[in-house]
Amino acid sequence: MAKAKSKMQNAKIILGVSASIAAYKAVEILRSLTKEGADVRVVMSAAAAKFVTPLTFEALSGNPVYHTLFHAQNSAEMEHIRVAENADLLLVAPATASTLGKMAHGLADDALSNLYLAFDGPTLIAPAMNEGMWRHPAVQENIARLKSRGVKFVDPERGELACGTTGPGRLADTSVIVDKVRNYFHRRDDLDGMRFLVTAGPTHEPIDPVRYLSNPSSGKMGYAIAAQAKARGGDVVLISGPTSLTPPSGVSFKFCKTADEMNGLVQEHLQDCDVLIMSAAVGDFAAAELKKEKIKKQGADGVVLKLIPTKDILLEVAQRNAGKLVVGFAAETQNTVASAVEKLQKKHLDFIVANDVSAPGIGFQSDANEVTIIDRDENIESLPRKSKLDVADILLDKILARFKNSKP
Ligand code: CTP
């Protein structure tokens, strides 16, 4: 049987190498990428050549290596720009704290940092550094800044570091990095033509002019789904309650505060979508009466508030039987799977994504999540802890498979 052609065949990849002891692992990465047919151009930071010679990369890639701004051939700088213009993906592996800082702040004093500014395509970064440097707020802030621009990361592993300590900071296994690249090309534009309606974040249900009822949802899961659906070629409308996040670029963004407003927006946009993903933590209760003036303390007895249920958006969608592929979320604190299955049936969902929000390090505010995805045939898949972006990709893979199957 003929071997399936890798989607990396003829992919134009720039491999950025910076001055880390792990630079030698970039050689392995280069070999794996070229083995799958990718056309790789290597660009090195100023000091990277002290760890591995440009000649090694040149010989293995079969392409010139850019490692200085002031090349003997004076057209080298322009050549960089041409490389940037034609590339499909920039992979920086390993990325040092210094290279991350330059990328985050737009500094350009060597070949790699220049190229990053000239390149406006997807970027994947695999950092490697000492544990203390990795944990430093300056580095973490730079990472957050790059992530907010849509740059993706392959986080370093825990392990023995070159400086003799053990902790997070070691370059991710090269096979994990290559896998990320492979997945990128495999999923590129696979959602082209699909229209997604995604909800995210909490809702605010006002009590009086200065107070509201809400929950700790950060919106990160929904924003990750919207970002990945967009990055993979989908059309995305993101309806969000109040969060501190920047909407992913290219999505059509609709802001709302209350469950009622969110419901209005969902019903308004439902007709124009193929897939509805309700990842918002919609408030279940609103104050029966919205006080016009601020409620005063009124002595020591406190205040009794009457709460009434909000509309269940998903139930309403199910009742309209709109023929859409519908995904719900279930934030649980006990009997996670059983409760989720109940919601899946009650709300006529195609998928439900369940997680235990009481578990430490995952859920509401975190960048990671540990979820169980259940489909309408009640096939249950529990995923290990992953970044919310990875969870989003896996969920989108499942949605795509079902979407293709449901087409006549
Ligand atoms: N949901 C909704 N409208 C609401 C409340 C929830 O559409 N008013 C959606 C959520 O976006 C989520 C799913 O329903 O996709 C399940 O939400 P969850 O809060 O876990 O469950 P509830 O159905 O509200 O039930 P309970 O709070 O009793 O667990």
XYZ file of C-alpha atoms in Angstrom, residues 9 41 45 83-84 97 138 163 201 207 241 280 295 358 363 372:
16
model
C 5.717 17.679 1.793
C 15.643 27.399 5.958
C 20.628 34.275 16.413
C 12.595 33.880 3.078
C 10.066 35.418 5.478
C 15.059 34.027 27.260
C 9.936 38.973 32.953
C 23.286 24.098 34.829
C -16.540 33.647 29.752
C -28.271 43.136 41.575
C -19.152 37.760 28.628
C -19.541 30.089 28.411
C -28.582 48.489 48.351
C -12.739 21.634 41.862
C -10.425 24.571 34.905
C -13.641 14.212 29.246
